[in-house]
Short mmCIF file of C-alpha atoms in Angstrom, two decimals:
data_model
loop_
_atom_site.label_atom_id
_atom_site.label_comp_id
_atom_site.label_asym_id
_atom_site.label_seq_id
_atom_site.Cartn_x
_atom_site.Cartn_y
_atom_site.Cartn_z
CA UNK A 1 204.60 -130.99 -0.09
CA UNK A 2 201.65 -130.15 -1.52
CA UNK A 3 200.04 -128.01 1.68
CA UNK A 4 196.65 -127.86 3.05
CA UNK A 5 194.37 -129.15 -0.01
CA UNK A 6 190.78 -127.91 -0.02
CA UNK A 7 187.40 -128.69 -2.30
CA UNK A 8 185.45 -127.28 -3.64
CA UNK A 9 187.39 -123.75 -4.36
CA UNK A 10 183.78 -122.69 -4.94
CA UNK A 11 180.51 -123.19 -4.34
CA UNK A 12 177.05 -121.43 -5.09
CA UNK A 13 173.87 -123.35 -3.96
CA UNK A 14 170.66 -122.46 -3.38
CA UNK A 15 168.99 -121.81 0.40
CA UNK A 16 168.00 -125.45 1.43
CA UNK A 17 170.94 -127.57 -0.33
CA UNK A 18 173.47 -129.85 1.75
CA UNK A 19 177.05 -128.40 1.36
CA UNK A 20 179.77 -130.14 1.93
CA UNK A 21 183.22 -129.00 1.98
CA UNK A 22 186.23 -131.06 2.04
CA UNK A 23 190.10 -130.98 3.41
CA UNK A 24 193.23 -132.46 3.30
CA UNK A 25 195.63 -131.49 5.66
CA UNK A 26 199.51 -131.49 5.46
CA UNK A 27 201.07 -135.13 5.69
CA UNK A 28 202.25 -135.58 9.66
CA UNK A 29 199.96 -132.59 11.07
CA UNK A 30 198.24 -134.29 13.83
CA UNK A 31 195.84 -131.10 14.23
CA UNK A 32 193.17 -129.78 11.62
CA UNK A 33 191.08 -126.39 12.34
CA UNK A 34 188.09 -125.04 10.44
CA UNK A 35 187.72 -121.27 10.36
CA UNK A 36 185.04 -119.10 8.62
CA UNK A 37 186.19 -115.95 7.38
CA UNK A 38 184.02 -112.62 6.51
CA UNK A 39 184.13 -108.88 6.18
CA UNK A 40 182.35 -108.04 8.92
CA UNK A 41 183.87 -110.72 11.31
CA UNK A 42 187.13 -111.75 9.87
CA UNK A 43 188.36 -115.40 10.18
CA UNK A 44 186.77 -117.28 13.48
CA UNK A 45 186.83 -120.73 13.95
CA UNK A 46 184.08 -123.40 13.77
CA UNK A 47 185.93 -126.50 15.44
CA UNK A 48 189.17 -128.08 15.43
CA UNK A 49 190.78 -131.51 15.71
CA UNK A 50 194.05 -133.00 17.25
CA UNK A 51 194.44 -137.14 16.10
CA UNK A 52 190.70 -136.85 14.80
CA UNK A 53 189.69 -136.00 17.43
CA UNK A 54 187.02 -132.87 17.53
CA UNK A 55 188.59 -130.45 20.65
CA UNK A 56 186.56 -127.74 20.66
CA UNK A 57 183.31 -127.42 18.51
CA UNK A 58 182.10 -124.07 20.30
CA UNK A 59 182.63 -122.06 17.16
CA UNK A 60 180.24 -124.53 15.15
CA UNK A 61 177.36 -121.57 14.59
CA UNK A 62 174.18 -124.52 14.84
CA UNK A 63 172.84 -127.63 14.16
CA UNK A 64 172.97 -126.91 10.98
CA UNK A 65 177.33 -127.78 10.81
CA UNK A 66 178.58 -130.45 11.69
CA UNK A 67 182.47 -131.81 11.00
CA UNK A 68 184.05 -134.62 10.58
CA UNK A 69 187.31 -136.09 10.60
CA UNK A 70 187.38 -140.29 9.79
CA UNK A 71 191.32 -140.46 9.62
CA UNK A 72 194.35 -138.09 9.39
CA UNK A 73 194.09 -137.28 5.98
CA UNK A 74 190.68 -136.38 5.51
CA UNK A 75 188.00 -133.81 7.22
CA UNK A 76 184.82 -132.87 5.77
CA UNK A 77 182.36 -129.81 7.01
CA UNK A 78 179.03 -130.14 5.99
CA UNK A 79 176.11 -127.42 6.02
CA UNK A 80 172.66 -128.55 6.19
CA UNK A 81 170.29 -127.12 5.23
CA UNK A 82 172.37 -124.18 4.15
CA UNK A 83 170.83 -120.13 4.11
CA UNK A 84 172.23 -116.99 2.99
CA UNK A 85 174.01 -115.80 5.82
CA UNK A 86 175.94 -119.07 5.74
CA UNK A 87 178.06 -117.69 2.61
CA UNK A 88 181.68 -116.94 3.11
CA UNK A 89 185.00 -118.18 2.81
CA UNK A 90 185.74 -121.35 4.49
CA UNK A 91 189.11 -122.47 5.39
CA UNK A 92 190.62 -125.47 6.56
CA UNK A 93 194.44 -124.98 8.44
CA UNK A 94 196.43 -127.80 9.85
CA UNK A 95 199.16 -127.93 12.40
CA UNK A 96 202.07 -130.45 13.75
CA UNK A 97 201.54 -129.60 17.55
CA UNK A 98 198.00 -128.64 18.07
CA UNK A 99 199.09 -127.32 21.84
CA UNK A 100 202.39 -125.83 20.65
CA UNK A 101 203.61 -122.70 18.92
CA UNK A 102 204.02 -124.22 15.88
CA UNK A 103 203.22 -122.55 12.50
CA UNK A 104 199.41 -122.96 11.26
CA UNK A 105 199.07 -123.68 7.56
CA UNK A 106 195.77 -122.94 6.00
CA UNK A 107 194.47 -124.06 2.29
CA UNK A 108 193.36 -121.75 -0.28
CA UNK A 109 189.70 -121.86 0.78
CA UNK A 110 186.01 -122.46 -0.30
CA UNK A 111 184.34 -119.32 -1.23
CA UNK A 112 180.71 -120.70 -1.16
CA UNK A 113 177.69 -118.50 -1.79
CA UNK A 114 174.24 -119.12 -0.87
CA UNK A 115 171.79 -117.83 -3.10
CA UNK B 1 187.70 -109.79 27.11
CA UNK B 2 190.50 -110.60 25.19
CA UNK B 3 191.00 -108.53 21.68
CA UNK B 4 193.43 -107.61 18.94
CA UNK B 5 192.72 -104.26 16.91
CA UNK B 6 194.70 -103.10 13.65
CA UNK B 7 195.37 -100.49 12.45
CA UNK B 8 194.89 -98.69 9.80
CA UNK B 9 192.20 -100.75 8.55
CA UNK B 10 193.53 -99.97 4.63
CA UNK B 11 196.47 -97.84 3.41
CA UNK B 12 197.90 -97.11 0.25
CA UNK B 13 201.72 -96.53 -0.57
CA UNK B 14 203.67 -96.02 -3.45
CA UNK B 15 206.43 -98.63 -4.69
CA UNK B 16 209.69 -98.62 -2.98
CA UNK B 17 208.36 -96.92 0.39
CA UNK B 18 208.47 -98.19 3.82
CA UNK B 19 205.20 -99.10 5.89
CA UNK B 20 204.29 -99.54 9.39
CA UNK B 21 201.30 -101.54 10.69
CA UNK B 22 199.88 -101.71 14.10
CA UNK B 23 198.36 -104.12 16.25
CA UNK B 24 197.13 -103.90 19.71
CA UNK B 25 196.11 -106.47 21.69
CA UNK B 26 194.25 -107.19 25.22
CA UNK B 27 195.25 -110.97 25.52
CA UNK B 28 196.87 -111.42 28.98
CA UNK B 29 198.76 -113.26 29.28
CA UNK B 30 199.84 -114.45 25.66
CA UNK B 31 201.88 -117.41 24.50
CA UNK B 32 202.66 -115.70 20.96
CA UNK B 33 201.80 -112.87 18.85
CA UNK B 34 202.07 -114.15 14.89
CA UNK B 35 201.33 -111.93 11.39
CA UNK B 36 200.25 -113.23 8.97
CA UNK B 37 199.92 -112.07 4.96
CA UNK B 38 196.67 -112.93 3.10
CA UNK B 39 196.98 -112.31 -0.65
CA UNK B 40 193.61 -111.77 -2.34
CA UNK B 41 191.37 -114.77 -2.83
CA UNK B 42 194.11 -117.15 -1.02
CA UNK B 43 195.04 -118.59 2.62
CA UNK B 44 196.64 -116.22 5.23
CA UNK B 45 200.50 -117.23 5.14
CA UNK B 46 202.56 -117.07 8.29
CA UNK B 47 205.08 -114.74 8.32
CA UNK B 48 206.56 -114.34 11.79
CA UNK B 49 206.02 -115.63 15.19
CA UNK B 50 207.23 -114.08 18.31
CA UNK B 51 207.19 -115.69 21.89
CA UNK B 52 206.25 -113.54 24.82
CA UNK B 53 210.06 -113.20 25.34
CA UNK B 54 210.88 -111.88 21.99
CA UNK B 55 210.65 -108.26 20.80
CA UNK B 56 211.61 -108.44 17.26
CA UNK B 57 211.76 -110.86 14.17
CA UNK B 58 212.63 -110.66 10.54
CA UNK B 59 211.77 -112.03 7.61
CA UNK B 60 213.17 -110.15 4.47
CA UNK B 61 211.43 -107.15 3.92
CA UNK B 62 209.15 -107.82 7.04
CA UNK B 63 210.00 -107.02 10.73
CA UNK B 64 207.77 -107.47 13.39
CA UNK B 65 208.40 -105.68 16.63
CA UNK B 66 206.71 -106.84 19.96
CA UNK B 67 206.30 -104.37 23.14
CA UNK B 68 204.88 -106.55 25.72
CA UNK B 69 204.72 -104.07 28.28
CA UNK B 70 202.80 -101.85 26.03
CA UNK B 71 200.60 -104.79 24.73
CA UNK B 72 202.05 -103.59 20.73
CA UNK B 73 203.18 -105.35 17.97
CA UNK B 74 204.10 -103.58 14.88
CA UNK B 75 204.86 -104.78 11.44
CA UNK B 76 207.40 -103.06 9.43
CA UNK B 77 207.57 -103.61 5.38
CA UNK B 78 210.74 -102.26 3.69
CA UNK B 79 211.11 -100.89 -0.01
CA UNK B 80 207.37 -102.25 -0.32
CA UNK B 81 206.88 -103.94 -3.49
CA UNK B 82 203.33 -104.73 -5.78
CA UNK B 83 203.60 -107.93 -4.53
CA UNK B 84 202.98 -106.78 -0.80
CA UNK B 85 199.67 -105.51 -1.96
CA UNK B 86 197.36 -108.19 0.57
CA UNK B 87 195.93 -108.05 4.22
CA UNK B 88 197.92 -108.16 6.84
CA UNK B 89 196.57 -110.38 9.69
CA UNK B 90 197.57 -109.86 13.44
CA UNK B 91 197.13 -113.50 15.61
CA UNK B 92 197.66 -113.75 19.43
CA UNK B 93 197.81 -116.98 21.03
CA UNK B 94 196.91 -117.09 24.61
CA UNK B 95 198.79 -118.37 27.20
CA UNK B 96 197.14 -121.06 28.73
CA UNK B 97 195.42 -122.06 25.41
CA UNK B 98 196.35 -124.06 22.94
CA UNK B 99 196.50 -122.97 18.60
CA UNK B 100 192.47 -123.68 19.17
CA UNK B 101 192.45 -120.47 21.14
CA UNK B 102 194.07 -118.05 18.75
CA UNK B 103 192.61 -114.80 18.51
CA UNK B 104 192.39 -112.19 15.48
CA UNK B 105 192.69 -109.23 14.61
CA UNK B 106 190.77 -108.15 11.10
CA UNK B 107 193.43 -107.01 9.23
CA UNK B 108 195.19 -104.27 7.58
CA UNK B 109 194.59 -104.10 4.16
CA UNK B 110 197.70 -103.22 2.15
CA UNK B 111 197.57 -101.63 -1.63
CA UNK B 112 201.19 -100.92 -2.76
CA UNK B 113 200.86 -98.55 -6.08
CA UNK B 114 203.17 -98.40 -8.71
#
């Protein structure tokens, strides 16, 4: 398998710009999480998803991010308009039992940077 | 509130010596406590999970220890190699919570010198 797929590995943009990151999860996971991760905070998470369906968007920051997940192998999370403090590295992590124990795999991230 | 601390937050060992990592945690009461290692500039990879029940778990080099009556998890690396140079990520799932809920811990970062 090829594991949790994410695009773009990186990203600079300037303050304003639409971002949009992109995920593929794991073939058969039924549940796909978002997480942000930075030095001062570590990784937190933004929203996640079990069938496509959005669970819990409490970690979503603002307005500004929104998610989306049209079918099972496909999520996008989109920043706009992005500003500095929005830089970090974005990961995307999928799951086969979202209310289980199961083992979380997460891709290799999007390092974007907001200039 | 429920936390997880690490510690140290960075250490540095020579090749071939043994580590110990800590992790303390406030979650109450906790479905599973998980570590995971993040190589530099890549995804945290899962490498143990413990149920409430459980107190220890291997992995090669890697054994985790759990003390739920002390709230303590510990992660023990053997003969460390370069390659175990990474952050080391301490996760506690929550009881009544599902893998939305995890919680963690910021990590201990690991440099193994030769």
């Amino acid at each position: 398998d090829a594991g949790v797929i994410q695009s773009p590995r990186h990203e600079v943009t300037e303050m304003g710009q639409e971002v949009t990151l992109r995920c593929k999860p794991i073939s058969g996971h039924n549940s796909l999480f978002w997480y942000r991760q930075t030095m001062m905070r570590g990784l937190e998470l933004l929203i996640y998803f079990n069938n496509n369906v959005p669970i819990d968007d409490s970690g979503m920051p603002e307005d500004r991010f929104s998610a989306k997940m049209p079918n099972a192998s496909f999520s996008t999370l989109k920043i706009q308009p992005s500003e500095p403090r929005d830089s970090a590295v974005y990961f995307c992590a999928s799951s086969s039992t979202g209310a289980g124990t199961g083992e979380l795999f997460f891709g290799e991230g999007s390092r974007l940077t907001v200039l | 509130k429920n936390q997880v601390e690490q510690s140290p937050q960075s250490l540095i060992i020579l090749e071939g010596k043994n580590c110990t990592l800590q992790c303390n945690y406030t979650v109450s009461p906790f479905s599973n406590l998980r570590w995971y290692k993040q190589d530099t500039g890549r995804g945290p990879v899962s490498l143990t999970i413990m149920t409430f029940s459980e107190n220890t778990k291997s992995n090669g080099r890697y054994t985790a220890t759990l003390d739920a009556d002390t709230k303590q998890s510990s992660l023990h690396i053997t003969a460390s190699q370069l390659s175990d140079s990474a952050s080391y990520i301490c996760v506690v799932q929550p009881r009544r919570g599902s893998q939305g809920n995890l919680i963690f811990g910021k990590g201990t970062k690991l440099s193994v010198k030769p």
